[in-house]
């Protein structure tokens, strides 16, 4: 049973039926899913949620599909890790990592949004899914299309990491590399979407897709023992995840599941692509599009679809935005790996190194409960760190050979 009432324009409030549409015909505002919260409140309790299997569908009343999921059933419910060692290094006594670098099945938080989008595409009767992607979305759409026995067309920028390309092509989709940045790919896909009757997960299915991100926030609140953190630091690309984490805490509060959240939401971007954090630092309510140039390719979106709303969330919660250089991103990746044994991709390095700055600036205090969003897996972006690591020492399988090099290790 579904609690979805339909879609609604975020700007003018006009209501629409639940259909594969994403912009308001009247004001061009983005559409979002409208729920029957009174109905949900009558059935959804902490106990009911806790009684369900450990995956994102334990919050099914708040996820916009009508029936049972037929694909992506195992996604989500990733570990929330108490990070004592990293906390010591950063000067934080109450630090947690939400680790979607191990999200099933393609090792990024995109498995949450894609699970919703592909199920919704099936419900709408599509036989083909598609996306414009910076890499992780490509992996996830291709994998879920394979498992749903649907065709897929994946559009990516032509400069992606090997891990992102191989991790897409293995599932047998049609992959099209576009000469240009993600923003060029996205603009091009809007044209394709107007002609080809496909489910573009982050275009015509976007209102449903976006709500998959809410489960990242629901899980944080549940795993903290049914409360929202004081701070959350989120890597920002299109700005969907950051707005949905904020929404998830407020929904939980309105449903009586947690106390009123006082969470400050912090945006993290790479200096080479920081339209959102630059606007926040300059006190602007909207961003200026930029041309991306950073190793954090998965979050290199110069013209973020929900950027305006991401800035608003940060400002209304009393958070802040910071950016970090490519060198600092690598330092952040290594720091996380060496302190917590977690290998994250470049976007995770952005989160870690931005957090360091926020602590130094006094914006995040030592005793506050802080959660960092680790959104992707380091094995997909090995290029970023490969050359900075100590090479293995090669020797003959002889004890004398080992004894010779042992003292220099
Ligand atoms: C897509 C992505 C993000 C950001 O997502 P948005 O919702 O577009 O802001 C963060 N981290 C990783 C690893 C991603 O792939
Ligand atoms: Zn409108």
mmCIF file with all atom_site columns, N, CA and C in Angstrom, residues 165-230:
data_model
loop_
_atom_site.group_PDB
_atom_site.id
_atom_site.type_symbol
_atom_site.label_atom_id
_atom_site.label_alt_id
_atom_site.label_comp_id
_atom_site.label_asym_id
_atom_site.label_entity_id
_atom_site.label_seq_id
_atom_site.pdbx_PDB_ins_code
_atom_site.Cartn_x
_atom_site.Cartn_y
_atom_site.Cartn_z
_atom_site.occupancy
_atom_site.B_iso_or_equiv
_atom_site.pdbx_formal_charge
_atom_site.auth_seq_id
_atom_site.auth_comp_id
_atom_site.auth_asym_id
_atom_site.auth_atom_id
_atom_site.pdbx_PDB_model_num
ATOM 1   N N  . UNK A 1 165 ? 34.189 3.341  -15.347 1.00 0.00 ? 165 UNK A N  1
ATOM 2   C CA . UNK A 1 165 ? 33.812 2.857  -16.679 1.00 0.00 ? 165 UNK A CA 1
ATOM 3   C C  . UNK A 1 165 ? 33.663 1.328  -16.674 1.00 0.00 ? 165 UNK A C  1
ATOM 4   N N  . UNK A 1 166 ? 34.675 0.645  -16.139 1.00 0.00 ? 166 UNK A N  1
ATOM 5   C CA . UNK A 1 166 ? 34.612 -0.819 -16.062 1.00 0.00 ? 166 UNK A CA 1
ATOM 6   C C  . UNK A 1 166 ? 33.423 -1.237 -15.192 1.00 0.00 ? 166 UNK A C  1
ATOM 7   N N  . UNK A 1 167 ? 33.245 -0.509 -14.082 1.00 0.00 ? 167 UNK A N  1
ATOM 8   C CA . UNK A 1 167 ? 32.162 -0.804 -13.154 1.00 0.00 ? 167 UNK A CA 1
ATOM 9   C C  . UNK A 1 167 ? 30.778 -0.482 -13.708 1.00 0.00 ? 167 UNK A C  1
ATOM 10  N N  . UNK A 1 168 ? 30.737 0.039  -14.910 1.00 0.00 ? 168 UNK A N  1
ATOM 11  C CA . UNK A 1 168 ? 29.469 0.244  -15.621 1.00 0.00 ? 168 UNK A CA 1
ATOM 12  C C  . UNK A 1 168 ? 29.331 -0.785 -16.739 1.00 0.00 ? 168 UNK A C  1
ATOM 13  N N  . UNK A 1 169 ? 30.384 -0.868 -17.562 1.00 0.00 ? 169 UNK A N  1
ATOM 14  C CA . UNK A 1 169 ? 30.329 -1.699 -18.774 1.00 0.00 ? 169 UNK A CA 1
ATOM 15  C C  . UNK A 1 169 ? 30.136 -3.183 -18.475 1.00 0.00 ? 169 UNK A C  1
ATOM 16  N N  . UNK A 1 170 ? 30.624 -3.629 -17.324 1.00 0.00 ? 170 UNK A N  1
ATOM 17  C CA . UNK A 1 170 ? 30.523 -5.046 -16.970 1.00 0.00 ? 170 UNK A CA 1
ATOM 18  C C  . UNK A 1 170 ? 29.083 -5.559 -17.007 1.00 0.00 ? 170 UNK A C  1
ATOM 19  N N  . UNK A 1 171 ? 28.107 -4.680 -16.750 1.00 0.00 ? 171 UNK A N  1
ATOM 20  C CA . UNK A 1 171 ? 26.702 -5.112 -16.700 1.00 0.00 ? 171 UNK A CA 1
ATOM 21  C C  . UNK A 1 171 ? 26.041 -5.153 -18.080 1.00 0.00 ? 171 UNK A C  1
ATOM 22  N N  . UNK A 1 172 ? 26.799 -4.757 -19.109 1.00 0.00 ? 172 UNK A N  1
ATOM 23  C CA . UNK A 1 172 ? 26.297 -4.860 -20.473 1.00 0.00 ? 172 UNK A CA 1
ATOM 24  C C  . UNK A 1 172 ? 25.313 -3.790 -20.926 1.00 0.00 ? 172 UNK A C  1
ATOM 25  N N  . UNK A 1 173 ? 25.436 -2.565 -20.424 1.00 0.00 ? 173 UNK A N  1
ATOM 26  C CA . UNK A 1 173 ? 24.528 -1.499 -20.890 1.00 0.00 ? 173 UNK A CA 1
ATOM 27  C C  . UNK A 1 173 ? 25.076 -0.870 -22.170 1.00 0.00 ? 173 UNK A C  1
ATOM 28  N N  . UNK A 1 174 ? 24.347 0.063  -22.740 1.00 0.00 ? 174 UNK A N  1
ATOM 29  C CA . UNK A 1 174 ? 24.899 0.902  -23.800 1.00 0.00 ? 174 UNK A CA 1
ATOM 30  C C  . UNK A 1 174 ? 25.530 2.108  -23.118 1.00 0.00 ? 174 UNK A C  1
ATOM 31  N N  . UNK A 1 175 ? 26.839 2.263  -23.262 1.00 0.00 ? 175 UNK A N  1
ATOM 32  C CA . UNK A 1 175 ? 27.528 3.395  -22.627 1.00 0.00 ? 175 UNK A CA 1
ATOM 33  C C  . UNK A 1 175 ? 27.946 4.390  -23.701 1.00 0.00 ? 175 UNK A C  1
ATOM 34  N N  . UNK A 1 176 ? 27.562 5.630  -23.518 1.00 0.00 ? 176 UNK A N  1
ATOM 35  C CA . UNK A 1 176 ? 27.920 6.681  -24.471 1.00 0.00 ? 176 UNK A CA 1
ATOM 36  C C  . UNK A 1 176 ? 28.729 7.733  -23.739 1.00 0.00 ? 176 UNK A C  1
ATOM 37  N N  . UNK A 1 177 ? 29.990 7.906  -24.157 1.00 0.00 ? 177 UNK A N  1
ATOM 38  C CA . UNK A 1 177 ? 30.856 8.930  -23.558 1.00 0.00 ? 177 UNK A CA 1
ATOM 39  C C  . UNK A 1 177 ? 30.738 10.210 -24.376 1.00 0.00 ? 177 UNK A C  1
ATOM 40  N N  . UNK A 1 178 ? 30.414 11.275 -23.705 1.00 0.00 ? 178 UNK A N  1
ATOM 41  C CA . UNK A 1 178 ? 30.187 12.555 -24.374 1.00 0.00 ? 178 UNK A CA 1
ATOM 42  C C  . UNK A 1 178 ? 31.425 13.433 -24.215 1.00 0.00 ? 178 UNK A C  1
ATOM 43  N N  . UNK A 1 179 ? 31.847 14.057 -25.300 1.00 0.00 ? 179 UNK A N  1
ATOM 44  C CA . UNK A 1 179 ? 32.985 14.980 -25.211 1.00 0.00 ? 179 UNK A CA 1
ATOM 45  C C  . UNK A 1 179 ? 32.523 16.228 -24.478 1.00 0.00 ? 179 UNK A C  1
ATOM 46  N N  . UNK A 1 180 ? 32.928 16.336 -23.226 1.00 0.00 ? 180 UNK A N  1
ATOM 47  C CA . UNK A 1 180 ? 32.540 17.498 -22.431 1.00 0.00 ? 180 UNK A CA 1
ATOM 48  C C  . UNK A 1 180 ? 32.428 17.134 -20.970 1.00 0.00 ? 180 UNK A C  1
ATOM 49  N N  . UNK A 1 181 ? 31.951 18.088 -20.172 1.00 0.00 ? 181 UNK A N  1
ATOM 50  C CA . UNK A 1 181 ? 31.802 17.884 -18.732 1.00 0.00 ? 181 UNK A CA 1
ATOM 51  C C  . UNK A 1 181 ? 30.446 17.245 -18.446 1.00 0.00 ? 181 UNK A C  1
ATOM 52  N N  . UNK A 1 182 ? 30.215 16.902 -17.163 1.00 0.00 ? 182 UNK A N  1
ATOM 53  C CA . UNK A 1 182 ? 28.911 16.379 -16.783 1.00 0.00 ? 182 UNK A CA 1
ATOM 54  C C  . UNK A 1 182 ? 27.786 17.317 -17.188 1.00 0.00 ? 182 UNK A C  1
ATOM 55  N N  . UNK A 1 183 ? 28.032 18.614 -17.044 1.00 0.00 ? 183 UNK A N  1
ATOM 56  C CA . UNK A 1 183 ? 26.962 19.573 -17.358 1.00 0.00 ? 183 UNK A CA 1
ATOM 57  C C  . UNK A 1 183 ? 26.593 19.529 -18.846 1.00 0.00 ? 183 UNK A C  1
ATOM 58  N N  . UNK A 1 184 ? 27.591 19.271 -19.687 1.00 0.00 ? 184 UNK A N  1
ATOM 59  C CA . UNK A 1 184 ? 27.309 19.073 -21.123 1.00 0.00 ? 184 UNK A CA 1
ATOM 60  C C  . UNK A 1 184 ? 26.500 17.788 -21.331 1.00 0.00 ? 184 UNK A C  1
ATOM 61  N N  . UNK A 1 185 ? 26.875 16.745 -20.611 1.00 0.00 ? 185 UNK A N  1
ATOM 62  C CA . UNK A 1 185 ? 26.168 15.459 -20.711 1.00 0.00 ? 185 UNK A CA 1
ATOM 63  C C  . UNK A 1 185 ? 24.709 15.638 -20.295 1.00 0.00 ? 185 UNK A C  1
ATOM 64  N N  . UNK A 1 186 ? 24.513 16.335 -19.200 1.00 0.00 ? 186 UNK A N  1
ATOM 65  C CA . UNK A 1 186 ? 23.176 16.526 -18.648 1.00 0.00 ? 186 UNK A CA 1
ATOM 66  C C  . UNK A 1 186 ? 22.292 17.332 -19.608 1.00 0.00 ? 186 UNK A C  1
ATOM 67  N N  . UNK A 1 187 ? 22.849 18.401 -20.143 1.00 0.00 ? 187 UNK A N  1
ATOM 68  C CA . UNK A 1 187 ? 22.104 19.241 -21.092 1.00 0.00 ? 187 UNK A CA 1
ATOM 69  C C  . UNK A 1 187 ? 21.719 18.394 -22.310 1.00 0.00 ? 187 UNK A C  1
ATOM 70  N N  . UNK A 1 188 ? 22.679 17.607 -22.785 1.00 0.00 ? 188 UNK A N  1
ATOM 71  C CA . UNK A 1 188 ? 22.435 16.753 -23.938 1.00 0.00 ? 188 UNK A CA 1
ATOM 72  C C  . UNK A 1 188 ? 21.345 15.728 -23.638 1.00 0.00 ? 188 UNK A C  1
ATOM 73  N N  . UNK A 1 189 ? 21.370 15.172 -22.429 1.00 0.00 ? 189 UNK A N  1
ATOM 74  C CA . UNK A 1 189 ? 20.384 14.150 -22.064 1.00 0.00 ? 189 UNK A CA 1
ATOM 75  C C  . UNK A 1 189 ? 18.966 14.723 -22.014 1.00 0.00 ? 189 UNK A C  1
ATOM 76  N N  . UNK A 1 190 ? 18.823 15.971 -21.649 1.00 0.00 ? 190 UNK A N  1
ATOM 77  C CA . UNK A 1 190 ? 17.495 16.587 -21.663 1.00 0.00 ? 190 UNK A CA 1
ATOM 78  C C  . UNK A 1 190 ? 16.922 16.569 -23.079 1.00 0.00 ? 190 UNK A C  1
ATOM 79  N N  . UNK A 1 191 ? 17.799 16.790 -24.067 1.00 0.00 ? 191 UNK A N  1
ATOM 80  C CA . UNK A 1 191 ? 17.367 16.723 -25.472 1.00 0.00 ? 191 UNK A CA 1
ATOM 81  C C  . UNK A 1 191 ? 16.977 15.290 -25.844 1.00 0.00 ? 191 UNK A C  1
ATOM 82  N N  . UNK A 1 192 ? 17.818 14.335 -25.434 1.00 0.00 ? 192 UNK A N  1
ATOM 83  C CA . UNK A 1 192 ? 17.543 12.925 -25.745 1.00 0.00 ? 192 UNK A CA 1
ATOM 84  C C  . UNK A 1 192 ? 16.223 12.508 -25.102 1.00 0.00 ? 192 UNK A C  1
ATOM 85  N N  . UNK A 1 193 ? 16.034 12.943 -23.841 1.00 0.00 ? 193 UNK A N  1
ATOM 86  C CA . UNK A 1 193 ? 14.841 12.547 -23.084 1.00 0.00 ? 193 UNK A CA 1
ATOM 87  C C  . UNK A 1 193 ? 13.561 13.069 -23.731 1.00 0.00 ? 193 UNK A C  1
ATOM 88  N N  . UNK A 1 194 ? 13.666 14.168 -24.446 1.00 0.00 ? 194 UNK A N  1
ATOM 89  C CA . UNK A 1 194 ? 12.479 14.742 -25.099 1.00 0.00 ? 194 UNK A CA 1
ATOM 90  C C  . UNK A 1 194 ? 12.064 13.909 -26.314 1.00 0.00 ? 194 UNK A C  1
ATOM 91  N N  . UNK A 1 195 ? 13.009 13.165 -26.884 1.00 0.00 ? 195 UNK A N  1
ATOM 92  C CA . UNK A 1 195 ? 12.752 12.406 -28.110 1.00 0.00 ? 195 UNK A CA 1
ATOM 93  C C  . UNK A 1 195 ? 12.522 10.916 -27.824 1.00 0.00 ? 195 UNK A C  1
ATOM 94  N N  . UNK A 1 196 ? 13.354 10.346 -26.935 1.00 0.00 ? 196 UNK A N  1
ATOM 95  C CA . UNK A 1 196 ? 13.271 8.917  -26.647 1.00 0.00 ? 196 UNK A CA 1
ATOM 96  C C  . UNK A 1 196 ? 12.433 8.686  -25.392 1.00 0.00 ? 196 UNK A C  1
ATOM 97  N N  . UNK A 1 197 ? 11.507 7.754  -25.483 1.00 0.00 ? 197 UNK A N  1
ATOM 98  C CA . UNK A 1 197 ? 10.579 7.523  -24.364 1.00 0.00 ? 197 UNK A CA 1
ATOM 99  C C  . UNK A 1 197 ? 11.178 6.560  -23.343 1.00 0.00 ? 197 UNK A C  1
ATOM 100 N N  . UNK A 1 198 ? 12.206 7.021  -22.679 1.00 0.00 ? 198 UNK A N  1
ATOM 101 C CA . UNK A 1 198 ? 12.901 6.220  -21.684 1.00 0.00 ? 198 UNK A CA 1
ATOM 102 C C  . UNK A 1 198 ? 12.684 6.805  -20.291 1.00 0.00 ? 198 UNK A C  1
ATOM 103 N N  . UNK A 1 199 ? 12.956 5.988  -19.294 1.00 0.00 ? 199 UNK A N  1
ATOM 104 C CA . UNK A 1 199 ? 12.958 6.490  -17.917 1.00 0.00 ? 199 UNK A CA 1
ATOM 105 C C  . UNK A 1 199 ? 14.364 6.999  -17.595 1.00 0.00 ? 199 UNK A C  1
ATOM 106 N N  . UNK A 1 200 ? 14.571 8.288  -17.734 1.00 0.00 ? 200 UNK A N  1
ATOM 107 C CA . UNK A 1 200 ? 15.834 8.912  -17.328 1.00 0.00 ? 200 UNK A CA 1
ATOM 108 C C  . UNK A 1 200 ? 15.771 9.119  -15.821 1.00 0.00 ? 200 UNK A C  1
ATOM 109 N N  . UNK A 1 201 ? 16.533 8.313  -15.085 1.00 0.00 ? 201 UNK A N  1
ATOM 110 C CA . UNK A 1 201 ? 16.337 8.283  -13.632 1.00 0.00 ? 201 UNK A CA 1
ATOM 111 C C  . UNK A 1 201 ? 16.487 9.648  -12.983 1.00 0.00 ? 201 UNK A C  1
ATOM 112 N N  . UNK A 1 202 ? 17.459 10.458 -13.493 1.00 0.00 ? 202 UNK A N  1
ATOM 113 C CA . UNK A 1 202 ? 17.640 11.769 -12.868 1.00 0.00 ? 202 UNK A CA 1
ATOM 114 C C  . UNK A 1 202 ? 17.098 12.923 -13.713 1.00 0.00 ? 202 UNK A C  1
ATOM 115 N N  . UNK A 1 203 ? 16.209 12.611 -14.635 1.00 0.00 ? 203 UNK A N  1
ATOM 116 C CA . UNK A 1 203 ? 15.498 13.676 -15.364 1.00 0.00 ? 203 UNK A CA 1
ATOM 117 C C  . UNK A 1 203 ? 13.998 13.488 -15.142 1.00 0.00 ? 203 UNK A C  1
ATOM 118 N N  . UNK A 1 204 ? 13.326 12.660 -15.959 1.00 0.00 ? 204 UNK A N  1
ATOM 119 C CA . UNK A 1 204 ? 11.859 12.579 -15.792 1.00 0.00 ? 204 UNK A CA 1
ATOM 120 C C  . UNK A 1 204 ? 11.405 11.783 -14.573 1.00 0.00 ? 204 UNK A C  1
ATOM 121 N N  . UNK A 1 205 ? 12.320 10.962 -14.008 1.00 0.00 ? 205 UNK A N  1
ATOM 122 C CA . UNK A 1 205 ? 11.961 10.192 -12.795 1.00 0.00 ? 205 UNK A CA 1
ATOM 123 C C  . UNK A 1 205 ? 12.519 10.883 -11.543 1.00 0.00 ? 205 UNK A C  1
ATOM 124 N N  . UNK A 1 206 ? 13.132 12.061 -11.708 1.00 0.00 ? 206 UNK A N  1
ATOM 125 C CA . UNK A 1 206 ? 13.883 12.710 -10.625 1.00 0.00 ? 206 UNK A CA 1
ATOM 126 C C  . UNK A 1 206 ? 13.118 12.892 -9.306  1.00 0.00 ? 206 UNK A C  1
ATOM 127 N N  . UNK A 1 207 ? 11.831 13.274 -9.334  1.00 0.00 ? 207 UNK A N  1
ATOM 128 C CA . UNK A 1 207 ? 11.149 13.444 -8.041  1.00 0.00 ? 207 UNK A CA 1
ATOM 129 C C  . UNK A 1 207 ? 11.155 12.162 -7.203  1.00 0.00 ? 207 UNK A C  1
ATOM 130 N N  . UNK A 1 208 ? 11.031 11.016 -7.842  1.00 0.00 ? 208 UNK A N  1
ATOM 131 C CA . UNK A 1 208 ? 11.002 9.725  -7.139  1.00 0.00 ? 208 UNK A CA 1
ATOM 132 C C  . UNK A 1 208 ? 12.422 9.319  -6.747  1.00 0.00 ? 208 UNK A C  1
ATOM 133 N N  . UNK A 1 209 ? 13.324 9.428  -7.717  1.00 0.00 ? 209 UNK A N  1
ATOM 134 C CA . UNK A 1 209 ? 14.757 9.157  -7.527  1.00 0.00 ? 209 UNK A CA 1
ATOM 135 C C  . UNK A 1 209 ? 15.269 9.877  -6.284  1.00 0.00 ? 209 UNK A C  1
ATOM 136 N N  . UNK A 1 210 ? 15.032 11.175 -6.201  1.00 0.00 ? 210 UNK A N  1
ATOM 137 C CA . UNK A 1 210 ? 15.565 11.978 -5.097  1.00 0.00 ? 210 UNK A CA 1
ATOM 138 C C  . UNK A 1 210 ? 15.164 11.453 -3.742  1.00 0.00 ? 210 UNK A C  1
ATOM 139 N N  . UNK A 1 211 ? 13.965 10.925 -3.627  1.00 0.00 ? 211 UNK A N  1
ATOM 140 C CA . UNK A 1 211 ? 13.497 10.470 -2.317  1.00 0.00 ? 211 UNK A CA 1
ATOM 141 C C  . UNK A 1 211 ? 14.210 9.214  -1.830  1.00 0.00 ? 211 UNK A C  1
ATOM 142 N N  . UNK A 1 212 ? 14.903 8.519  -2.732  1.00 0.00 ? 212 UNK A N  1
ATOM 143 C CA . UNK A 1 212 ? 15.736 7.403  -2.281  1.00 0.00 ? 212 UNK A CA 1
ATOM 144 C C  . UNK A 1 212 ? 16.832 7.887  -1.339  1.00 0.00 ? 212 UNK A C  1
ATOM 145 N N  . UNK A 1 213 ? 17.318 9.113  -1.553  1.00 0.00 ? 213 UNK A N  1
ATOM 146 C CA . UNK A 1 213 ? 18.366 9.684  -0.692  1.00 0.00 ? 213 UNK A CA 1
ATOM 147 C C  . UNK A 1 213 ? 17.906 9.874  0.740   1.00 0.00 ? 213 UNK A C  1
ATOM 148 N N  . UNK A 1 214 ? 16.600 9.997  0.938   1.00 0.00 ? 214 UNK A N  1
ATOM 149 C CA . UNK A 1 214 ? 16.115 10.219 2.307   1.00 0.00 ? 214 UNK A CA 1
ATOM 150 C C  . UNK A 1 214 ? 16.504 9.065  3.228   1.00 0.00 ? 214 UNK A C  1
ATOM 151 N N  . UNK A 1 215 ? 16.613 7.865  2.658   1.00 0.00 ? 215 UNK A N  1
ATOM 152 C CA . UNK A 1 215 ? 16.902 6.701  3.505   1.00 0.00 ? 215 UNK A CA 1
ATOM 153 C C  . UNK A 1 215 ? 18.285 6.806  4.158   1.00 0.00 ? 215 UNK A C  1
ATOM 154 N N  . UNK A 1 216 ? 19.190 7.552  3.523   1.00 0.00 ? 216 UNK A N  1
ATOM 155 C CA . UNK A 1 216 ? 20.521 7.787  4.112   1.00 0.00 ? 216 UNK A CA 1
ATOM 156 C C  . UNK A 1 216 ? 20.363 8.510  5.450   1.00 0.00 ? 216 UNK A C  1
ATOM 157 N N  . UNK A 1 217 ? 19.468 9.488  5.487   1.00 0.00 ? 217 UNK A N  1
ATOM 158 C CA . UNK A 1 217 ? 19.215 10.251 6.710   1.00 0.00 ? 217 UNK A CA 1
ATOM 159 C C  . UNK A 1 217 ? 18.395 9.468  7.733   1.00 0.00 ? 217 UNK A C  1
ATOM 160 N N  . UNK A 1 218 ? 17.377 8.730  7.266   1.00 0.00 ? 218 UNK A N  1
ATOM 161 C CA . UNK A 1 218 ? 16.583 7.905  8.196   1.00 0.00 ? 218 UNK A CA 1
ATOM 162 C C  . UNK A 1 218 ? 17.489 6.942  8.957   1.00 0.00 ? 218 UNK A C  1
ATOM 163 N N  . UNK A 1 219 ? 18.406 6.326  8.207   1.00 0.00 ? 219 UNK A N  1
ATOM 164 C CA . UNK A 1 219 ? 19.289 5.339  8.839   1.00 0.00 ? 219 UNK A CA 1
ATOM 165 C C  . UNK A 1 219 ? 20.190 5.990  9.869   1.00 0.00 ? 219 UNK A C  1
ATOM 166 N N  . UNK A 1 220 ? 20.729 7.174  9.566   1.00 0.00 ? 220 UNK A N  1
ATOM 167 C CA . UNK A 1 220 ? 21.572 7.878  10.545  1.00 0.00 ? 220 UNK A CA 1
ATOM 168 C C  . UNK A 1 220 ? 20.784 8.079  11.836  1.00 0.00 ? 220 UNK A C  1
ATOM 169 N N  . UNK A 1 221 ? 19.551 8.584  11.717  1.00 0.00 ? 221 UNK A N  1
ATOM 170 C CA . UNK A 1 221 ? 18.743 8.869  12.913  1.00 0.00 ? 221 UNK A CA 1
ATOM 171 C C  . UNK A 1 221 ? 18.445 7.585  13.687  1.00 0.00 ? 221 UNK A C  1
ATOM 172 N N  . UNK A 1 222 ? 18.064 6.534  12.977  1.00 0.00 ? 222 UNK A N  1
ATOM 173 C CA . UNK A 1 222 ? 17.774 5.277  13.673  1.00 0.00 ? 222 UNK A CA 1
ATOM 174 C C  . UNK A 1 222 ? 19.029 4.694  14.321  1.00 0.00 ? 222 UNK A C  1
ATOM 175 N N  . UNK A 1 223 ? 20.142 4.703  13.567  1.00 0.00 ? 223 UNK A N  1
ATOM 176 C CA . UNK A 1 223 ? 21.376 4.091  14.079  1.00 0.00 ? 223 UNK A CA 1
ATOM 177 C C  . UNK A 1 223 ? 21.998 4.882  15.231  1.00 0.00 ? 223 UNK A C  1
ATOM 178 N N  . UNK A 1 224 ? 21.646 6.158  15.350  1.00 0.00 ? 224 UNK A N  1
ATOM 179 C CA . UNK A 1 224 ? 22.098 6.946  16.502  1.00 0.00 ? 224 UNK A CA 1
ATOM 180 C C  . UNK A 1 224 ? 21.195 6.704  17.716  1.00 0.00 ? 224 UNK A C  1
ATOM 181 N N  . UNK A 1 225 ? 20.246 5.792  17.596  1.00 0.00 ? 225 UNK A N  1
ATOM 182 C CA . UNK A 1 225 ? 19.311 5.551  18.690  1.00 0.00 ? 225 UNK A CA 1
ATOM 183 C C  . UNK A 1 225 ? 18.138 6.518  18.635  1.00 0.00 ? 225 UNK A C  1
ATOM 184 N N  . UNK A 1 226 ? 17.626 6.759  17.440  1.00 0.00 ? 226 UNK A N  1
ATOM 185 C CA . UNK A 1 226 ? 16.455 7.604  17.220  1.00 0.00 ? 226 UNK A CA 1
ATOM 186 C C  . UNK A 1 226 ? 16.687 9.044  17.668  1.00 0.00 ? 226 UNK A C  1
ATOM 187 N N  . UNK A 1 227 ? 17.679 9.658  17.045  1.00 0.00 ? 227 UNK A N  1
ATOM 188 C CA . UNK A 1 227 ? 17.903 11.097 17.224  1.00 0.00 ? 227 UNK A CA 1
ATOM 189 C C  . UNK A 1 227 ? 18.696 11.608 16.029  1.00 0.00 ? 227 UNK A C  1
ATOM 190 N N  . UNK A 1 228 ? 18.577 12.908 15.782  1.00 0.00 ? 228 UNK A N  1
ATOM 191 C CA . UNK A 1 228 ? 19.353 13.534 14.716  1.00 0.00 ? 228 UNK A CA 1
ATOM 192 C C  . UNK A 1 228 ? 20.671 14.025 15.308  1.00 0.00 ? 228 UNK A C  1
ATOM 193 N N  . UNK A 1 229 ? 21.752 14.053 14.501  1.00 0.00 ? 229 UNK A N  1
ATOM 194 C CA . UNK A 1 229 ? 23.040 14.530 15.022  1.00 0.00 ? 229 UNK A CA 1
ATOM 195 C C  . UNK A 1 229 ? 23.051 16.061 15.169  1.00 0.00 ? 229 UNK A C  1
ATOM 196 N N  . UNK A 1 230 ? 24.101 16.585 15.829  1.00 0.00 ? 230 UNK A N  1
ATOM 197 C CA . UNK A 1 230 ? 24.270 18.041 15.901  1.00 0.00 ? 230 UNK A CA 1
ATOM 198 C C  . UNK A 1 230 ? 24.743 18.595 14.557  1.00 0.00 ? 230 UNK A C  1
#
